Tab-separated table of C-alpha atoms in Angstrom:
chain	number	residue	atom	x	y	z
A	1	UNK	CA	-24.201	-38.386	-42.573
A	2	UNK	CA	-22.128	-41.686	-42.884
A	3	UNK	CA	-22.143	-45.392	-44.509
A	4	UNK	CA	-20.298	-48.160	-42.826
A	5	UNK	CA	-18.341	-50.215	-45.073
A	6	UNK	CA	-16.261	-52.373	-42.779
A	7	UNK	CA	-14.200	-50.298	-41.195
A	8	UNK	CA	-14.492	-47.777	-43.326
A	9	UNK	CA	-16.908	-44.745	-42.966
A	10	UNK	CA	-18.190	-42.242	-46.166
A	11	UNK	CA	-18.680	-38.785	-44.752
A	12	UNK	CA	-20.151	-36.066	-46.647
A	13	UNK	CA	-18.433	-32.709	-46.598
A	14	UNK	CA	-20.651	-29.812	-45.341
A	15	UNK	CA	-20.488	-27.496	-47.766
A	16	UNK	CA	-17.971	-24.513	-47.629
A	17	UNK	CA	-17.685	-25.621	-44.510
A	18	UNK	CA	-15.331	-28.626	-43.470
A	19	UNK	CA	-13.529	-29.916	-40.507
A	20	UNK	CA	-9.997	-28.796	-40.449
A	21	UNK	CA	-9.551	-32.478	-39.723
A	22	UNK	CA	-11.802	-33.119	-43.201
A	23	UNK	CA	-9.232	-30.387	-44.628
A	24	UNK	CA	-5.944	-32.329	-43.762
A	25	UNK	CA	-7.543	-35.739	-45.001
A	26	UNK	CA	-8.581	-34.522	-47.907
A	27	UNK	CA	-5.620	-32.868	-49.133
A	28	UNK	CA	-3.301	-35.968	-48.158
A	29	UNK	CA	-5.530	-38.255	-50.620
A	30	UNK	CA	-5.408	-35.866	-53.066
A	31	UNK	CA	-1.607	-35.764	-52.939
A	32	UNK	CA	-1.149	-39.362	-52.865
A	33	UNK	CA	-3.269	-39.979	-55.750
A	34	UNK	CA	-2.787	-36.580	-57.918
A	35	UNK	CA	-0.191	-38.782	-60.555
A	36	UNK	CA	-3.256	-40.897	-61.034
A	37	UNK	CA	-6.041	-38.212	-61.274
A	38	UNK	CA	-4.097	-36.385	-64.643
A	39	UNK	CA	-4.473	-32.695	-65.456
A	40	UNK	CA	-7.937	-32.510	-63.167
A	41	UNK	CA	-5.903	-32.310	-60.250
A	42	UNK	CA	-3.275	-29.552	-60.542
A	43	UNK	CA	-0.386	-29.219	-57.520
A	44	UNK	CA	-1.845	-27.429	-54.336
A	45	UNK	CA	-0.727	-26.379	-50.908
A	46	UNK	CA	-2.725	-27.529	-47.310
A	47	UNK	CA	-4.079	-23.535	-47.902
A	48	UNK	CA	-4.883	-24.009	-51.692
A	49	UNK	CA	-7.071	-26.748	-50.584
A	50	UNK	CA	-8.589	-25.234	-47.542
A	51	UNK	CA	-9.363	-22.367	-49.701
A	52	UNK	CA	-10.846	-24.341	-52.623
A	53	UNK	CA	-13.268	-26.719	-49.635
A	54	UNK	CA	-14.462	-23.519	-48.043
A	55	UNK	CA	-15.214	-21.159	-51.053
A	56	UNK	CA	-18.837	-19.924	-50.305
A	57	UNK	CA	-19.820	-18.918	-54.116
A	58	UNK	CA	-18.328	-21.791	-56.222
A	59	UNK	CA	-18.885	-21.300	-60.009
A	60	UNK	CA	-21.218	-24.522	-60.205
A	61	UNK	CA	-22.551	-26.279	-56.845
A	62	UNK	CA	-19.697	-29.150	-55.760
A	63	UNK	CA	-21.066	-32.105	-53.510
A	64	UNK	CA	-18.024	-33.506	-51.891
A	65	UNK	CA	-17.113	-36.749	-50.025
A	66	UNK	CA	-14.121	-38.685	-47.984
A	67	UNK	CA	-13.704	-42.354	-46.929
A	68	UNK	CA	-12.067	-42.687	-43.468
A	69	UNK	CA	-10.698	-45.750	-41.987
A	70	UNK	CA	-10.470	-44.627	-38.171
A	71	UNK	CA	-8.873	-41.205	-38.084
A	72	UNK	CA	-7.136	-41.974	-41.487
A	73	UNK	CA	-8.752	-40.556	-44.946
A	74	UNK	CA	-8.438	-43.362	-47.446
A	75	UNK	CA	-10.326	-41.540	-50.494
A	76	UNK	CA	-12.395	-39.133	-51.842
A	77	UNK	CA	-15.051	-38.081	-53.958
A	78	UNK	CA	-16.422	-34.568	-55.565
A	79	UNK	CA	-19.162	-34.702	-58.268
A	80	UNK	CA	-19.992	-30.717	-59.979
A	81	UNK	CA	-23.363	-30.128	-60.724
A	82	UNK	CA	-23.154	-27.816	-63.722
A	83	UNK	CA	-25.715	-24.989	-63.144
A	84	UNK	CA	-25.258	-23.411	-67.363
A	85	UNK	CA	-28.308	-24.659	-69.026
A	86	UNK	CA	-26.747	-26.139	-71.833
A	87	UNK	CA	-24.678	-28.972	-69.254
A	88	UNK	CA	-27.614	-29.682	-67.177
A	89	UNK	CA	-27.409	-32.842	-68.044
A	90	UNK	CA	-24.131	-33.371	-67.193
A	91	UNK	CA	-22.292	-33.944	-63.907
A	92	UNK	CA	-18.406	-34.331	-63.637
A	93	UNK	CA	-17.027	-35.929	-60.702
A	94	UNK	CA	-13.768	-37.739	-59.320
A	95	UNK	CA	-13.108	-40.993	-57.814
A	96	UNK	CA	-9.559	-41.183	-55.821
A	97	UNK	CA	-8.522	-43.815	-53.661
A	98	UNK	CA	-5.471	-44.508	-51.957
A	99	UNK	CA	-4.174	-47.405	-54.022
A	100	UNK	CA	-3.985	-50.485	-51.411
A	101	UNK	CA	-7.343	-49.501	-50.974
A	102	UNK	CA	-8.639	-50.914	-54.329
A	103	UNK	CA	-10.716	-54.034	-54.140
A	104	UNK	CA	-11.789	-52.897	-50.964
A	105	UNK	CA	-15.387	-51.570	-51.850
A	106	UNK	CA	-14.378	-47.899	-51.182
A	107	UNK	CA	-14.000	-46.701	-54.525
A	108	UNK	CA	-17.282	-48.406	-55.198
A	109	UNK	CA	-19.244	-47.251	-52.221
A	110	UNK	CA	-17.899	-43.637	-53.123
A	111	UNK	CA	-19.343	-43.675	-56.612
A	112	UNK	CA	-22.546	-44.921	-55.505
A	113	UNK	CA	-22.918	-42.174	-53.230
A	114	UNK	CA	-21.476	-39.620	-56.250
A	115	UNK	CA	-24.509	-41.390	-58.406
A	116	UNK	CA	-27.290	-41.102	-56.318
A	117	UNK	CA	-26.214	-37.313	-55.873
A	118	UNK	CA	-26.403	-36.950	-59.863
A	119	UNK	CA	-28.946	-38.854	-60.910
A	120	UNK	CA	-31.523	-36.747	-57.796
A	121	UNK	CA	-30.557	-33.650	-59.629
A	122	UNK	CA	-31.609	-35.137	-62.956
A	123	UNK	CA	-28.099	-35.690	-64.425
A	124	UNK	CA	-28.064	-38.254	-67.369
A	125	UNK	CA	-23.997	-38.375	-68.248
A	126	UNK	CA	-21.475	-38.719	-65.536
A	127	UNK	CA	-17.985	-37.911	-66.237
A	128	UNK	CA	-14.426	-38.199	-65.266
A	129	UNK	CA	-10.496	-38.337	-66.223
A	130	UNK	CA	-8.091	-40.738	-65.361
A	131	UNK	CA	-4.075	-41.524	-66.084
A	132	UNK	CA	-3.895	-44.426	-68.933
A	133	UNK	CA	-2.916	-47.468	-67.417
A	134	UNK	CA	-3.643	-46.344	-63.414
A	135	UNK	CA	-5.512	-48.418	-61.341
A	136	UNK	CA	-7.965	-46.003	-61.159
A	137	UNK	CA	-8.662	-46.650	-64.883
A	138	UNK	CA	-9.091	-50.255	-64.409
A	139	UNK	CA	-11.701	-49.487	-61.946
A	140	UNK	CA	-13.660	-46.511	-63.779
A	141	UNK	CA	-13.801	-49.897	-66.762
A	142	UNK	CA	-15.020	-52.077	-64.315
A	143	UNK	CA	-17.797	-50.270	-63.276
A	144	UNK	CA	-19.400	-49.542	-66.147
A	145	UNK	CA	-17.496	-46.363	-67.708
A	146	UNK	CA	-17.249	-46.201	-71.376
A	147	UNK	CA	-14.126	-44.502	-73.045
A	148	UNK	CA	-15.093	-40.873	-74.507
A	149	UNK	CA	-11.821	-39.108	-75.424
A	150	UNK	CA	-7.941	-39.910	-75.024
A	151	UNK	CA	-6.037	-36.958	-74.181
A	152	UNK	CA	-2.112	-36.295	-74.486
A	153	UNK	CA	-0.452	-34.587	-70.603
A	154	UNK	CA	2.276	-32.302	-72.079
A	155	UNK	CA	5.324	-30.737	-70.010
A	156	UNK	CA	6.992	-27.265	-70.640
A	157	UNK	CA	10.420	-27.450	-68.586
A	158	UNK	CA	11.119	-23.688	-68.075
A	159	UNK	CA	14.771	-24.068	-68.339
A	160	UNK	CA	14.976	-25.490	-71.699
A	161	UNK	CA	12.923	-23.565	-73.274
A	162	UNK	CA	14.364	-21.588	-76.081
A	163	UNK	CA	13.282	-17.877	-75.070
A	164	UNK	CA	14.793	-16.234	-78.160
A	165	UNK	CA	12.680	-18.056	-80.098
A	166	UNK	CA	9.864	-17.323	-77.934
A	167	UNK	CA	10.930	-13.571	-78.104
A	168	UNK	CA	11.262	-13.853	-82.175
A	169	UNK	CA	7.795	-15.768	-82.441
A	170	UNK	CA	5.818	-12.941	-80.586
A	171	UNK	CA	7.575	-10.548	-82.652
A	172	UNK	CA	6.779	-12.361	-85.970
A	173	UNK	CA	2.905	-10.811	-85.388
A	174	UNK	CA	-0.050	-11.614	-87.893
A	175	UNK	CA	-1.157	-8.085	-89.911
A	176	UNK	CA	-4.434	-6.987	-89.045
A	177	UNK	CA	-4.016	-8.110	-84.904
A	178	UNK	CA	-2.515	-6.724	-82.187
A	179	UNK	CA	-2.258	-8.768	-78.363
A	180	UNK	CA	-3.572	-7.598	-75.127
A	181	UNK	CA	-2.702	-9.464	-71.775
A	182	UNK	CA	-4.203	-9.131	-68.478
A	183	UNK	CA	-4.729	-10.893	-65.248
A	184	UNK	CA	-7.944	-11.291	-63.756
A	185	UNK	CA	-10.915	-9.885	-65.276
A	186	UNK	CA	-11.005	-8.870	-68.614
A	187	UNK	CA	-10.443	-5.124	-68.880
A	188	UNK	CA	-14.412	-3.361	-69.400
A	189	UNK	CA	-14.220	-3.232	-73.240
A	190	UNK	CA	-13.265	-6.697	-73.095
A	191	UNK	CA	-15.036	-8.656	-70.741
A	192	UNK	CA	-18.194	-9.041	-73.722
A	193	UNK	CA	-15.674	-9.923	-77.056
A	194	UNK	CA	-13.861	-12.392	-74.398
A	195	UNK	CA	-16.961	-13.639	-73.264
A	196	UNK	CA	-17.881	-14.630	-77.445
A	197	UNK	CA	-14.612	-15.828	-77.852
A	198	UNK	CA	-15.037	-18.227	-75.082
A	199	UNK	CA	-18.683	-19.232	-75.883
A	200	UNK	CA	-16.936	-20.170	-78.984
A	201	UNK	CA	-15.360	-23.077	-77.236
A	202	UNK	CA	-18.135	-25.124	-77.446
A	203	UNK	CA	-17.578	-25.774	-81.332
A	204	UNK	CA	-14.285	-27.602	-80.049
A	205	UNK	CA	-13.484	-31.315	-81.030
A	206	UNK	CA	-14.197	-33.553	-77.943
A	207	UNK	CA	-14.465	-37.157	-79.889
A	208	UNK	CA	-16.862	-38.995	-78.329
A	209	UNK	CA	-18.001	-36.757	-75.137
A	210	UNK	CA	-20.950	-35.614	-74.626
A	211	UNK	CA	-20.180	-32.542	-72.663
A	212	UNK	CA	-23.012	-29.873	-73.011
A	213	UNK	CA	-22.460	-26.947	-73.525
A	214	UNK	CA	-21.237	-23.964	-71.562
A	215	UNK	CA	-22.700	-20.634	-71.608
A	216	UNK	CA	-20.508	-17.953	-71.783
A	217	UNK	CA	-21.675	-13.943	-70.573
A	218	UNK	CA	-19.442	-11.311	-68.967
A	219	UNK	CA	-21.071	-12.468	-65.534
A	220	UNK	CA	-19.695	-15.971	-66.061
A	221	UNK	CA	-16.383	-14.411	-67.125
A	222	UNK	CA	-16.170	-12.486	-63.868
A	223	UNK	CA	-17.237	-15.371	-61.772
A	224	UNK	CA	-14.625	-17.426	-63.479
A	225	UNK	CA	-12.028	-14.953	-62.333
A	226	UNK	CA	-13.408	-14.691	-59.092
A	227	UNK	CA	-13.862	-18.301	-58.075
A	228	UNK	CA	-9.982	-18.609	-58.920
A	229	UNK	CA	-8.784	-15.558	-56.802
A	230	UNK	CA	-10.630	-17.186	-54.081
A	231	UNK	CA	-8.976	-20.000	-54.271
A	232	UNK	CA	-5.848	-18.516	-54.525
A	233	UNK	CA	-5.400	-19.084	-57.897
A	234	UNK	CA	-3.866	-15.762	-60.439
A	235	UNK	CA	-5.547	-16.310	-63.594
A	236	UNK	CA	-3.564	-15.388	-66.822
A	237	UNK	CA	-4.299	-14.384	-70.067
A	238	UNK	CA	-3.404	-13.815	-73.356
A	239	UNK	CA	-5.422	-12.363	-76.397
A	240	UNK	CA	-4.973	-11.529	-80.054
A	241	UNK	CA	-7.606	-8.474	-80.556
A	242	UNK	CA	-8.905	-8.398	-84.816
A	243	UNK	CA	-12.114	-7.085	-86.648
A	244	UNK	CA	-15.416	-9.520	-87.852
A	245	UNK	CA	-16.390	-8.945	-90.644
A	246	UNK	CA	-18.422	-5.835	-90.100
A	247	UNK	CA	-15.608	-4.078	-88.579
A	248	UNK	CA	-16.120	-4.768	-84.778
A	249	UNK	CA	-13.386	-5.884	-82.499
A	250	UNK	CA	-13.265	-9.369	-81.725
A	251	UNK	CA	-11.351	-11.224	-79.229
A	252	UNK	CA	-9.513	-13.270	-82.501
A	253	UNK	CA	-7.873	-15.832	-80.117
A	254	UNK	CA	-6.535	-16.238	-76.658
A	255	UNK	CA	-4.257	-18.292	-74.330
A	256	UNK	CA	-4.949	-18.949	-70.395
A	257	UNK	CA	-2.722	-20.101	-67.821
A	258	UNK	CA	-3.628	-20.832	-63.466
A	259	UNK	CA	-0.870	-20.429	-61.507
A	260	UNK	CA	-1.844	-22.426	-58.155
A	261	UNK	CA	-0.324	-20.022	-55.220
A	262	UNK	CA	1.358	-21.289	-52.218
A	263	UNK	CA	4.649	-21.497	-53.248
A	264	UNK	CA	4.028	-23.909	-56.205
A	265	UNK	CA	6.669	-24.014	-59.116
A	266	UNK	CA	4.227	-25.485	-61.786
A	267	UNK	CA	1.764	-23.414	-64.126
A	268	UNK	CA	-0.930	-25.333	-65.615
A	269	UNK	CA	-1.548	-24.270	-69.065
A	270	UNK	CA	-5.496	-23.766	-69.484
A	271	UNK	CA	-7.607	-23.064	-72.571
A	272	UNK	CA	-6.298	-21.771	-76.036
A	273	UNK	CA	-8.843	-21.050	-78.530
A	274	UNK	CA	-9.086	-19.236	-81.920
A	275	UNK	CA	-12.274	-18.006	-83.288
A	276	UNK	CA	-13.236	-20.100	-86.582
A	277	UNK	CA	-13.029	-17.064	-88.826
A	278	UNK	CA	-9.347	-16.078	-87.863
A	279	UNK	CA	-8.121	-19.810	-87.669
A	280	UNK	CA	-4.866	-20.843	-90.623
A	281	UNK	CA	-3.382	-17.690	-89.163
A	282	UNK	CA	-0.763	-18.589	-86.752
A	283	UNK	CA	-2.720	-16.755	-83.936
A	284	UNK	CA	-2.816	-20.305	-81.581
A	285	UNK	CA	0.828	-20.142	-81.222
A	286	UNK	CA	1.511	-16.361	-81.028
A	287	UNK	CA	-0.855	-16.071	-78.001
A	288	UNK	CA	1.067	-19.342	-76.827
A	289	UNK	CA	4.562	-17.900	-77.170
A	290	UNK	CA	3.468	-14.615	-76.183
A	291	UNK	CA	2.275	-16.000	-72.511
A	292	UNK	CA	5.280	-18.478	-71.687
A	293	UNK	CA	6.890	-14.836	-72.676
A	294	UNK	CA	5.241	-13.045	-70.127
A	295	UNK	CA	5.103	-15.493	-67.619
A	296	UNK	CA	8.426	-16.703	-67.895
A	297	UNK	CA	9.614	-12.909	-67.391
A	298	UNK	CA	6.843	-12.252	-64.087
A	299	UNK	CA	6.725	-15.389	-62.614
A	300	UNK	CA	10.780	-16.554	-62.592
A	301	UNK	CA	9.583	-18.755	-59.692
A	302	UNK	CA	7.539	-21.113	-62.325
A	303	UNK	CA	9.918	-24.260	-63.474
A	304	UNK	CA	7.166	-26.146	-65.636
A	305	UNK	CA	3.762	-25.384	-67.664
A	306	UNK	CA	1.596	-28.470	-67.662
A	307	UNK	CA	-1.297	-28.998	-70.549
A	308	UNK	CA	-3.430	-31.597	-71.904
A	309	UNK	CA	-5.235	-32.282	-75.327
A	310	UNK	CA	-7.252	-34.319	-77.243
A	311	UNK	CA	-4.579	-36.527	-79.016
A	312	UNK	CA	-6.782	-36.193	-82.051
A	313	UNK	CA	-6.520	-32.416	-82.095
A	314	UNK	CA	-2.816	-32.771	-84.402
A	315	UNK	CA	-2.782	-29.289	-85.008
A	316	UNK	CA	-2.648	-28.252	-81.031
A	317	UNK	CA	-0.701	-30.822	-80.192
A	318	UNK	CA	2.219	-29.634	-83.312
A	319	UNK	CA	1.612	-26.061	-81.489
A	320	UNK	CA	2.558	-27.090	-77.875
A	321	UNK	CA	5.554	-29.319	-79.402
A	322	UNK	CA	6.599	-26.149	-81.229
A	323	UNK	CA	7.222	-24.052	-78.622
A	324	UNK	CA	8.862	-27.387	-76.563
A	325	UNK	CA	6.172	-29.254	-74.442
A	326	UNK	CA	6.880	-32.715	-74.562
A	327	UNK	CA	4.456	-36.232	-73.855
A	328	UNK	CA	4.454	-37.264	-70.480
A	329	UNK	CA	1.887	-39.726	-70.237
A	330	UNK	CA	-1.687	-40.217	-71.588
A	331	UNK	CA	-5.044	-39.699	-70.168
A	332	UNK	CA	-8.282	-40.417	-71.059
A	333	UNK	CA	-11.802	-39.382	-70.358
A	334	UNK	CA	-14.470	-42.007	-68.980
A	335	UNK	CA	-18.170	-41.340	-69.374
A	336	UNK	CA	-21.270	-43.174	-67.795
A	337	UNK	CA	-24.931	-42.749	-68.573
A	338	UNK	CA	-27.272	-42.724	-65.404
């Protein structure tokens, strides 16, 4: 199915499976425009991005679209349609044009078509991320978005970083917990304290978004780490392993990081999260300095860890600066009721 606008064509992607034309185009917008789309759009590979179009079981359904100006892709769109009960209501989505393009109607014609995808599935709240000051933020104002959350991109260079303080950090471990690491899937007696831990997340400061909330159960945590593998991804991660209060072992904390595949040098530093009952503890940053430990040691390839958050989260952000990420630029989050 198509839309003229001018000269211009919107195509919807079939889903799983594209064009290898589709393929090319879409991974050449998504290049040209990743500075502008923030910490959603993480440094892939032509096969990262063939894999990550054509993967049959997705964790939550992906509706996907490109602009074309002859045989030349000129932007794109994706909208997620969030399939945990608690986001039904919510719909995330991306808007990326190649920038001589603005003021041409693509953008706009593209986020009509991401819309009327959303609001026939009974989505109420659209969202989206942008880089502060990008054109693409100008638009996202223009056309209705209202701001829900400003976020802080952080960069770990690998070089600099100070691995004997890393090394002395991880030693300097909080009585009472011990840390597990694995790759993957959660080993067995794992998968359901990990699980908790990450249900957990949705008790986490997000300002002014209204974001749902995702429901966490060892069959999402295996599709998580499924999904990823399939897209070529190697999912780290980090825990800190305590006792509740009745004696049970918890996942206390934990630290995640992607690596993208295909040859990239970059690591994108993913969730950290520390149950509320074993927070004041120093367990964020031990997990923290106890992954850029192990990755820095397995993956010598890796030359920076990228991260975002909230800029009003202080705490995180005195973490990350701790073990040496530094401000690179801002970002913010955009939302739009349908």
């Amino acid at each position: 199915m198509s839309e003229k606008l001018g000269q211009t064509r919107i195509v919807r992607l079939a889903e799983a499976d594209p064009s290898d034309a589709e393929i090319a185009g879409w991974h050449q917008v998504r290049t040209e425009t990743a500075e502008e789309a923030g910490s959603d759009a993480p440094e892939r590979d032509a096969a990262a991005t063939a894999a990550l179009l054509r993967d049959p079981r997705p964790l939550d359904p992906v509706v996907r679209w490109l602009a074309w100006d002859g045989d030349t892709a000129v932007g794109l769109a994706w909208v997620r349609l969030h399939r945990s009960e608690g986001r039904r209501q919510v719909a995330n989505c991306r808007i990326a044009v190649l920038e001589d393009r603005y003021g041409q109607g693509v953008a706009e014609a593209l986020l009509d078509e991401v819309v009327a995808v959303a609001v026939a599935d009974g989505r109420s709240n659209l969202l989206t991320s942008t880089s502060v000051g990008s054109t693409g933020e100008e638009f996202l104002v223009g056309a209705g978005f209202g701001l829900g959350a400003d976020f802080s991109r952080l960069r770990l260079l690998v070089a600099g970083c100070d691995q004997e303080e890393l090394r002395a950090t991880v030693k300097s471990a909080s009585e009472g917990y011990s840390l597990v690491r694995w790759q993957g899937v959660p080993p067995g007696d794992l998968i359901g304290p990990f699980a908790a831990t990450r249900e957990a997340m949705n008790d986490m400061p997000v300002d002014e978004l209204e974001l749902g909330r995702i429901s966490w159960d060892e069959d999402r945590v295996r599709a998580n780490a499924r999904s990823a593998a399939q897209r070529g991804q190697t999912l780290l991660t980090v825990a800190a392993l305590g006792l509740d209060e009745q004696g049970a072992e918890v996942v206390a904390g934990f630290s995640e990081i992607v690596l993208e595949g295909g040859g990239s040098v970059r690591a994108r530093q993913s969730d950290t999260v520390v149950l509320r009952g074993h927070r004041g503890r120093g367990l964020g940053l031990w997990v923290k300095a106890a992954m850029l430990e192990w990755l820095i040691g397995a993956h010598p390839e890796i030359e920076e860890v990228l991260t975002a958050c909230l800029v009003s989260n202080v705490h995180m952000i005195a973490i990350n600066e701790q073990i040496g990420f530094l401000p690179i630029r801002g970002e913010r989050y955009y939302q739009l009721a349908l």
